[in-house]
């Protein structure tokens, strides 16, 4: 299908994009990689009188180190992330996640900012963004603000971005610290490739090998990605044997408003959340101990 007619602007400065987003009547939308927005417009499930393409704004794209964090511009593509030695070394969990998204075409066009702003319940990145405690920066007519990952996802396809705001960058605390391991695992939908359930786990061990800190993000299972607080607190200070990981993982679906569709019932999604959490934790622990893929 063809989308309804729309005006198209491709500014090269963020200030111009913000002006366009403020200054139009009708529905004005940001266009990034177009991998989610354009199919929705073709299906007439989304409409826009004006698209503001942010893909030519140089300041929104790129990856840089900033002390103990890596900052990624919103229009940086999945491909750019996979090609980045900095991300591979400092936030390997992000690489683990991105390499499981879509196919080569989607990874070449899709952007980190587009994925997060779209907040698809089956999107992979939200689990990882939550687990690493990332911070999002957004710019709007009132200036720039920072939003913690925990406060960013507010519901199905909904974020705390305001009308006319542009997500400009994502700051991810680096994970290249001693005795720290991470892993992202998903059950991939056989048709779409999205996460039926996806789990991102980070484990930091104390010097005696017990759990100093665990952070777990779950996507796909519920209407929005969430931190699995029950899992995290069940691991705190514990020796990380198989029984402890399994016991902690049994809390993975707590607090989730489980989705159900013809492919996966709510019960199956809850089960997947527990199984994938246990496996992601086991992989993260092995890496924290310096095992394979550490
Ligand atoms: C065949 C296919 C398979 C896919 N498989 C997966 C998968 O396995 N896992 C997965 O996670 N995703 C998957 N996707 C989705 C893909 O990751 C999209 O790239 C992503 O969801 C949106 O990114 P985008 O840059 O294309 O954004 P767009 O489609 O351009 O925009 C998406 C939405 O975000 C808004 N937006 C975009 N950028 C910004 C910004 N900087 N500030 C404010 N608002 C903004 C737009 O207005 C729009 O509402 C798939 C897509 C396709 C087509």
Coordinates of N, CA, C and O in Angstrom, one line a residue, residues 81-231:
X81 N 26.9 0.5 15.2 CA 27.2 0.0 16.5 C 28.0 -1.3 16.4 O 28.9 -1.5 17.1
X82 N 27.5 -2.2 15.5 CA 28.2 -3.5 15.3 C 29.7 -3.3 14.8 O 30.6 -4.0 15.2
X83 N 29.9 -2.2 14.1 CA 31.2 -1.9 13.5 C 32.1 -1.2 14.5 O 33.3 -1.0 14.2
X84 N 31.6 -0.8 15.7 CA 32.3 0.1 16.6 C 33.2 -0.8 17.5 O 32.7 -1.5 18.4
X85 N 34.5 -0.6 17.5 CA 35.4 -1.3 18.4 C 35.1 -0.8 19.8 O 35.2 -1.5 20.8
X86 N 34.8 0.5 20.0 CA 34.6 1.1 21.3 C 33.4 0.4 22.0 O 33.5 0.0 23.1
X87 N 32.3 0.3 21.2 CA 31.1 -0.4 21.8 C 31.4 -1.9 22.1 O 31.1 -2.4 23.2
X88 N 32.1 -2.5 21.2 CA 32.5 -3.9 21.4 C 33.3 -4.1 22.7 O 33.1 -5.1 23.4
X89 N 34.2 -3.2 23.0 CA 35.1 -3.3 24.1 C 34.4 -2.9 25.4 O 34.5 -3.5 26.4
X90 N 33.6 -1.8 25.3 CA 33.1 -1.2 26.6 C 31.7 -1.5 26.9 O 31.3 -1.5 28.1
X91 N 30.8 -1.8 25.9 CA 29.4 -2.2 26.2 C 29.1 -3.4 25.4 O 28.2 -3.4 24.5
X92 N 29.8 -4.6 25.6 CA 29.5 -5.8 24.8 C 28.1 -6.2 24.8 O 27.6 -6.8 23.8
X93 N 27.4 -5.9 25.8 CA 26.0 -6.3 25.9 C 25.2 -5.7 24.8 O 24.2 -6.3 24.2
X94 N 25.5 -4.5 24.4 CA 24.8 -3.8 23.3 C 25.1 -4.5 22.0 O 24.1 -4.7 21.2
X95 N 26.3 -4.9 21.8 CA 26.6 -5.7 20.5 C 25.9 -7.0 20.5 O 25.3 -7.4 19.5
X96 N 25.9 -7.7 21.7 CA 25.2 -8.9 21.8 C 23.7 -8.8 21.4 O 23.1 -9.6 20.8
X97 N 23.1 -7.6 21.8 CA 21.7 -7.3 21.5 C 21.5 -7.0 20.1 O 20.6 -7.6 19.4
X98 N 22.3 -6.0 19.6 CA 22.0 -5.5 18.2 C 22.2 -6.6 17.2 O 21.5 -6.6 16.2
X99 N 23.2 -7.5 17.4 CA 23.4 -8.5 16.4 C 22.2 -9.4 16.2 O 22.1 -10.1 15.2
X100 N 21.3 -9.4 17.2 CA 20.1 -10.3 17.1 C 18.9 -9.5 16.6 O 17.7 -10.0 16.6
X101 N 19.0 -8.3 16.2 CA 17.9 -7.5 15.7 C 17.7 -7.7 14.1 O 18.7 -7.5 13.4
X102 N 16.5 -8.0 13.7 CA 16.1 -8.0 12.3 C 17.1 -8.7 11.4 O 17.7 -9.7 11.7
X103 N 17.3 -8.1 10.2 CA 18.2 -8.7 9.2 C 19.2 -7.6 8.8 O 19.2 -6.5 9.3
X104 N 20.0 -7.9 7.8 CA 21.1 -7.0 7.4 C 20.5 -5.6 6.9 O 21.0 -4.6 7.3
X105 N 19.4 -5.7 6.2 CA 18.8 -4.4 5.7 C 18.3 -3.6 6.9 O 18.5 -2.4 6.9
X106 N 17.6 -4.2 7.8 CA 17.1 -3.5 9.0 C 18.2 -2.9 9.8 O 18.2 -1.8 10.2
X107 N 19.3 -3.7 10.0 CA 20.4 -3.2 10.8 C 21.2 -2.1 10.0 O 21.8 -1.2 10.7
X108 N 21.1 -2.0 8.7 CA 21.7 -0.9 8.0 C 21.0 0.4 8.1 O 21.6 1.4 8.0
X109 N 19.7 0.3 8.2 CA 18.9 1.5 8.2 C 18.4 1.9 9.6 O 18.3 3.1 9.9
X110 N 18.0 0.9 10.4 CA 17.4 1.2 11.7 C 18.4 1.9 12.7 O 19.6 1.6 12.6
X111 N 17.9 2.8 13.5 CA 18.7 3.6 14.4 C 18.4 3.3 15.9 O 17.3 2.9 16.2
X112 N 19.4 3.6 16.7 CA 19.2 3.3 18.1 C 18.1 4.3 18.6 O 17.2 3.8 19.4
X113 N 18.1 5.5 18.2 CA 17.0 6.4 18.7 C 15.7 6.1 18.2 O 14.7 6.2 18.9
X114 N 15.6 5.6 16.9 CA 14.3 5.2 16.4 C 13.7 4.1 17.1 O 12.5 4.0 17.5
X115 N 14.5 3.1 17.4 CA 14.0 1.9 18.2 C 13.5 2.3 19.5 O 12.4 1.9 20.0
X116 N 14.3 3.2 20.2 CA 13.9 3.5 21.6 C 12.7 4.4 21.6 O 11.7 4.2 22.4
X117 N 12.6 5.4 20.7 CA 11.5 6.3 20.6 C 10.2 5.5 20.2 O 9.1 5.9 20.7
X118 N 10.4 4.5 19.4 CA 9.2 3.7 19.0 C 8.7 2.8 20.1 O 7.4 2.6 20.2
X119 N 9.5 2.3 20.9 CA 9.2 1.5 22.1 C 8.2 0.4 21.8 O 7.2 0.1 22.5
X120 N 8.6 -0.4 20.7 CA 7.8 -1.5 20.4 C 7.9 -2.6 21.5 O 9.0 -2.8 22.0
X121 N 6.8 -3.2 22.0 CA 6.9 -4.1 23.1 C 7.8 -5.3 22.8 O 8.4 -5.9 23.7
X122 N 8.0 -5.6 21.5 CA 8.9 -6.7 21.1 C 10.3 -6.2 20.6 O 11.1 -7.0 20.1
X123 N 10.6 -4.9 20.8 CA 11.9 -4.4 20.5 C 13.0 -5.0 21.4 O 12.7 -5.2 22.6
X124 N 14.1 -5.2 20.9 CA 15.2 -5.8 21.7 C 15.9 -4.8 22.6 O 16.2 -5.1 23.7
X125 N 16.2 -3.6 22.0 CA 17.0 -2.7 22.8 C 16.5 -2.3 24.1 O 17.3 -2.1 25.1
X126 N 15.2 -2.1 24.3 CA 14.8 -1.6 25.7 C 15.3 -2.4 26.8 O 15.6 -1.9 27.9
X127 N 15.3 -3.8 26.6 CA 15.8 -4.6 27.8 C 17.2 -4.2 28.1 O 17.6 -4.1 29.3
X128 N 18.1 -4.0 27.1 CA 19.5 -3.7 27.4 C 19.7 -2.3 27.9 O 20.5 -2.1 28.8
X129 N 18.9 -1.4 27.4 CA 19.0 0.0 27.8 C 18.6 0.1 29.3 O 19.2 0.8 30.1
X130 N 17.6 -0.7 29.7 CA 17.2 -0.7 31.1 C 18.2 -1.4 32.0 O 18.6 -0.9 33.1
X131 N 18.8 -2.5 31.5 CA 19.8 -3.2 32.3 C 21.0 -2.4 32.5 O 21.6 -2.4 33.6
X132 N 21.5 -1.7 31.5 CA 22.7 -0.9 31.7 C 22.5 0.4 32.5 O 23.4 1.2 32.8
X133 N 21.2 0.8 32.7 CA 20.9 2.1 33.4 C 21.3 3.2 32.5 O 22.0 4.2 32.9
X134 N 20.9 3.2 31.2 CA 21.3 4.2 30.3 C 20.6 5.5 30.6 O 19.5 5.5 31.3
X135 N 21.1 6.6 30.0 CA 20.4 7.9 30.2 C 20.1 8.4 28.8 O 21.1 8.5 27.9
X136 N 18.9 8.8 28.5 CA 18.6 9.4 27.2 C 18.6 10.9 27.3 O 18.2 11.5 28.3
X137 N 19.1 11.6 26.2 CA 19.0 13.0 26.2 C 18.0 13.4 25.1 O 18.1 12.8 24.0
X138 N 17.2 14.3 25.4 CA 16.1 14.8 24.5 C 16.2 16.3 24.3 O 16.5 17.0 25.3
X139 N 15.9 16.8 23.1 CA 15.9 18.2 22.9 C 14.6 18.6 22.4 O 13.9 17.9 21.6
X140 N 14.1 19.8 22.9 CA 12.8 20.3 22.5 C 12.8 21.8 22.5 O 13.9 22.4 22.8
X141 N 11.7 22.4 22.3 CA 11.6 23.9 22.3 C 12.1 24.5 23.6 O 12.6 25.6 23.7
X142 N 11.9 23.7 24.7 CA 12.3 24.2 26.0 C 13.7 24.0 26.4 O 14.1 24.2 27.5
X143 N 14.5 23.4 25.5 CA 15.9 23.1 25.8 C 16.1 21.6 25.9 O 15.4 20.8 25.2
X144 N 17.2 21.2 26.6 CA 17.6 19.8 26.6 C 17.3 19.2 28.0 O 17.5 19.9 29.0
X145 N 17.0 17.9 28.0 CA 16.8 17.2 29.3 C 17.3 15.8 29.2 O 17.4 15.2 28.1
X146 N 17.6 15.2 30.4 CA 18.0 13.9 30.5 C 17.0 13.0 31.1 O 16.4 13.4 32.1
X147 N 16.8 11.8 30.5 CA 15.7 10.9 31.1 C 16.4 9.6 31.4 O 17.0 9.0 30.5
X148 N 16.2 9.1 32.6 CA 16.8 7.8 33.0 C 15.9 6.7 32.3 O 14.7 6.9 32.0
X149 N 16.6 5.6 31.9 CA 16.0 4.5 31.2 C 14.7 4.1 31.9 O 13.7 3.8 31.3
X150 N 14.8 4.0 33.2 CA 13.6 3.5 34.0 C 12.4 4.4 33.8 O 11.2 4.0 34.0
X151 N 12.6 5.7 33.5 CA 11.5 6.6 33.3 C 11.1 6.8 31.9 O 10.2 7.6 31.6
X152 N 11.9 6.2 31.0 CA 11.7 6.5 29.5 C 10.5 5.7 28.9 O 9.7 6.3 28.2
X153 N 10.4 4.4 29.2 CA 9.4 3.6 28.6 C 8.2 3.7 29.5 O 8.2 3.3 30.7
X154 N 7.0 4.2 29.0 CA 5.9 4.4 29.9 C 4.7 3.5 29.5 O 3.7 3.5 30.2
X155 N 4.8 2.7 28.4 CA 3.7 1.9 28.0 C 3.9 1.4 26.6 O 5.0 1.6 26.1
X156 N 2.9 0.6 26.1 CA 3.1 0.1 24.8 C 3.3 1.2 23.7 O 2.4 2.1 23.6
X157 N 4.3 1.2 23.0 CA 4.6 2.2 22.0 C 4.6 3.6 22.5 O 4.3 4.5 21.8
X158 N 4.9 3.7 23.8 CA 4.8 5.0 24.4 C 6.1 5.3 25.3 O 6.5 4.4 26.0
X159 N 6.6 6.5 25.2 CA 7.7 6.9 26.0 C 7.4 8.3 26.7 O 6.4 8.9 26.4
X160 N 8.4 8.7 27.5 CA 8.2 10.0 28.1 C 8.6 11.2 27.3 O 8.7 12.3 27.8
X161 N 9.0 10.9 26.0 CA 9.3 12.0 25.1 C 8.0 12.9 24.9 O 6.9 12.4 24.7
X162 N 8.2 14.2 25.0 CA 7.1 15.1 24.7 C 6.9 15.3 23.2 O 7.8 15.1 22.4
X163 N 5.7 15.8 22.9 CA 5.4 16.2 21.5 C 6.5 17.2 21.1 O 6.8 18.2 21.8
X164 N 7.0 17.0 19.9 CA 8.0 17.9 19.3 C 9.4 17.7 19.9 O 10.3 18.4 19.4
X165 N 9.6 16.8 20.8 CA 11.0 16.5 21.3 C 11.7 15.5 20.4 O 11.1 14.6 19.9
X166 N 13.0 15.7 20.3 CA 13.8 14.7 19.6 C 14.8 14.1 20.5 O 15.5 14.8 21.3
X167 N 14.8 12.7 20.5 CA 15.8 12.0 21.3 C 17.2 12.2 20.5 O 17.3 12.0 19.3
X168 N 18.1 12.8 21.2 CA 19.4 13.2 20.5 C 20.5 12.2 20.8 O 21.3 12.0 19.9
X169 N 20.6 11.6 22.0 CA 21.7 10.6 22.2 C 21.3 9.7 23.4 O 20.4 10.0 24.2
X170 N 22.1 8.7 23.5 CA 21.9 7.7 24.6 C 23.3 7.5 25.2 O 24.3 7.2 24.5
X171 N 23.3 7.6 26.6 CA 24.6 7.4 27.3 C 24.5 6.1 28.0 O 23.6 5.9 28.9
X172 N 25.5 5.2 27.7 CA 25.5 3.9 28.4 C 26.7 3.8 29.2 O 27.9 3.8 28.7
X173 N 26.5 3.6 30.5 CA 27.7 3.3 31.4 C 28.4 2.1 30.9 O 27.8 1.1 30.5
X174 N 29.8 2.2 30.9 CA 30.6 1.1 30.3 C 30.6 -0.1 31.3 O 30.4 0.0 32.5
X175 N 30.7 -1.3 30.7 CA 30.6 -2.5 31.5 C 32.0 -3.2 31.6 O 32.1 -4.3 32.1
X176 N 33.0 -2.6 31.1 CA 34.4 -3.2 31.0 C 35.1 -3.1 32.4 O 36.1 -2.5 32.5
X177 N 34.4 -3.6 33.4 CA 35.0 -3.6 34.7 C 35.3 -5.0 35.2 O 34.8 -6.0 34.7
X178 N 36.2 -5.1 36.2 CA 36.6 -6.4 36.7 C 35.3 -7.2 37.2 O 34.4 -6.7 37.7
X179 N 35.4 -8.5 37.0 CA 34.4 -9.5 37.4 C 33.0 -9.1 37.0 O 32.0 -9.3 37.8
X180 N 32.9 -8.5 35.8 CA 31.5 -8.1 35.3 C 31.3 -8.9 34.0 O 32.1 -8.9 33.1
X181 N 30.1 -9.5 33.9 CA 29.7 -10.2 32.7 C 28.3 -9.8 32.3 O 27.5 -9.4 33.1
X182 N 28.0 -10.0 31.0 CA 26.6 -9.7 30.5 C 26.2 -10.6 29.4 O 27.1 -11.2 28.8
X183 N 24.9 -10.7 29.1 CA 24.4 -11.5 28.0 C 23.0 -11.0 27.7 O 22.2 -10.6 28.5
X184 N 22.7 -11.1 26.4 CA 21.3 -10.9 25.9 C 20.8 -12.1 25.2 O 21.5 -12.6 24.2
X185 N 19.7 -12.6 25.6 CA 19.1 -13.8 24.9 C 17.7 -13.5 24.6 O 17.0 -12.8 25.3
X186 N 17.2 -14.0 23.4 CA 15.9 -13.8 23.0 C 15.3 -15.1 22.4 O 16.0 -15.9 21.9
X187 N 13.9 -15.1 22.5 CA 13.2 -16.1 21.7 C 12.6 -15.3 20.6 O 11.8 -14.4 20.7
X188 N 13.1 -15.6 19.4 CA 12.9 -14.8 18.2 C 11.6 -15.2 17.6 O 11.3 -16.4 17.4
X189 N 10.7 -14.3 17.3 CA 9.5 -14.6 16.6 C 9.9 -15.2 15.2 O 10.6 -14.5 14.5
X190 N 9.3 -16.3 14.8 CA 9.8 -17.0 13.6 C 9.5 -16.2 12.3 O 10.2 -16.3 11.3
X191 N 8.4 -15.3 12.3 CA 8.1 -14.5 11.2 C 8.8 -13.2 11.2 O 9.5 -12.8 10.3
X192 N 8.6 -12.4 12.3 CA 9.0 -11.0 12.3 C 10.5 -10.9 12.8 O 11.1 -9.9 12.5
X193 N 10.9 -11.8 13.6 CA 12.3 -11.7 14.1 C 12.3 -10.9 15.4 O 13.3 -10.9 16.1
X194 N 11.2 -10.2 15.8 CA 11.2 -9.4 17.0 C 11.3 -10.4 18.2 O 11.1 -11.6 18.1
X195 N 11.5 -9.8 19.4 CA 11.6 -10.6 20.6 C 10.3 -11.0 21.1 O 9.5 -10.1 21.5
X196 N 9.9 -12.3 21.1 CA 8.7 -12.8 21.8 C 9.0 -12.5 23.2 O 8.1 -11.9 23.9
X197 N 10.2 -12.9 23.7 CA 10.7 -12.4 25.0 C 12.2 -12.3 24.8 O 12.9 -13.1 24.1
X198 N 12.8 -11.2 25.4 CA 14.2 -11.0 25.3 C 14.7 -10.6 26.7 O 14.0 -9.9 27.4
X199 N 15.8 -11.1 27.1 CA 16.3 -10.8 28.5 C 17.8 -10.3 28.4 O 18.6 -11.0 27.8
X200 N 18.0 -9.2 29.0 CA 19.4 -8.7 29.1 C 19.8 -8.8 30.6 O 19.1 -8.3 31.5
X201 N 21.0 -9.4 30.8 CA 21.5 -9.6 32.2 C 22.9 -9.1 32.4 O 23.7 -9.3 31.5
X202 N 23.1 -8.4 33.5 CA 24.5 -8.0 33.8 C 24.7 -8.5 35.3 O 23.9 -8.3 36.1
X203 N 25.9 -9.1 35.4 CA 26.2 -9.6 36.8 C 27.6 -9.0 37.1 O 28.6 -9.2 36.3
X204 N 27.7 -8.5 38.3 CA 29.0 -8.0 38.9 C 29.3 -8.9 40.1 O 28.5 -8.9 41.0
X205 N 30.5 -9.5 40.1 CA 30.8 -10.4 41.3 C 31.7 -9.6 42.3 O 32.5 -8.8 41.9
X206 N 31.5 -9.9 43.5 CA 32.4 -9.4 44.6 C 33.7 -10.2 44.5 O 33.7 -11.3 43.8
X207 N 34.7 -9.8 45.2 CA 36.0 -10.5 45.2 C 35.9 -11.9 45.6 O 36.6 -12.8 45.2
X208 N 34.9 -12.2 46.5 CA 34.7 -13.6 47.0 C 33.9 -14.5 46.1 O 33.5 -15.6 46.4
X209 N 33.5 -13.9 44.9 CA 32.7 -14.6 43.9 C 31.2 -14.6 44.1 O 30.4 -15.1 43.3
X210 N 30.7 -13.9 45.2 CA 29.3 -13.8 45.4 C 28.8 -12.6 44.5 O 29.5 -11.9 43.9
X211 N 27.4 -12.5 44.4 CA 26.9 -11.5 43.6 C 26.9 -10.1 44.3 O 26.2 -9.9 45.3
X212 N 27.7 -9.2 43.7 CA 27.7 -7.8 44.2 C 26.5 -7.1 43.7 O 25.9 -6.3 44.4
X213 N 26.2 -7.3 42.4 CA 25.1 -6.6 41.8 C 24.6 -7.4 40.5 O 25.4 -7.9 39.8
X214 N 23.3 -7.4 40.4 CA 22.7 -8.0 39.1 C 21.6 -7.1 38.6 O 20.9 -6.5 39.4
X215 N 21.7 -6.9 37.3 CA 20.6 -6.0 36.7 C 20.0 -6.8 35.5 O 20.8 -7.3 34.7
X216 N 18.7 -6.9 35.5 CA 18.1 -7.6 34.4 C 16.9 -6.8 33.8 O 16.1 -6.3 34.5
X217 N 16.9 -6.8 32.5 CA 15.8 -6.1 31.7 C 15.1 -7.1 30.9 O 15.7 -8.0 30.3
X218 N 13.8 -7.1 30.9 CA 13.0 -8.0 30.1 C 12.1 -7.3 29.1 O 11.4 -6.3 29.5
X219 N 12.2 -7.7 27.9 CA 11.3 -7.1 26.8 C 10.5 -8.2 26.2 O 10.7 -9.4 26.3
X220 N 9.4 -7.8 25.5 CA 8.6 -8.7 24.7 C 7.5 -9.4 25.5 O 6.4 -9.6 25.0
X221 N 7.8 -9.7 26.8 CA 6.8 -10.4 27.6 C 5.6 -9.6 27.9 O 4.5 -10.1 27.9
X222 N 5.8 -8.3 28.2 CA 4.7 -7.5 28.7 C 4.5 -6.3 27.7 O 5.2 -6.2 26.7
X223 N 3.6 -5.4 28.1 CA 3.3 -4.3 27.2 C 4.4 -3.3 27.1 O 4.5 -2.5 26.2
X224 N 5.3 -3.3 28.1 CA 6.5 -2.5 28.0 C 7.7 -3.2 28.6 O 7.5 -4.1 29.5
X225 N 8.9 -2.9 28.2 CA 10.1 -3.5 28.8 C 10.2 -3.0 30.3 O 9.9 -1.9 30.6
X226 N 10.7 -3.9 31.1 CA 10.8 -3.6 32.5 C 12.1 -4.2 33.1 O 12.6 -5.2 32.7
X227 N 12.6 -3.6 34.2 CA 13.6 -4.2 35.0 C 12.9 -5.3 35.9 O 11.8 -5.1 36.4
X228 N 13.6 -6.5 36.0 CA 13.1 -7.6 36.8 C 13.7 -7.4 38.3 O 14.6 -8.1 38.6
X229 N 13.0 -6.6 39.0 CA 13.5 -6.2 40.4 C 13.6 -7.4 41.3 O 14.5 -7.6 42.1
X230 N 12.6 -8.3 41.2 CA 12.5 -9.5 42.0 C 13.7 -10.4 41.8 O 14.3 -11.0 42.7
X231 N 14.1 -10.5 40.5 CA 15.3 -11.4 40.2 C 16.6 -10.7 40.8 O 17.4 -11.4 41.4

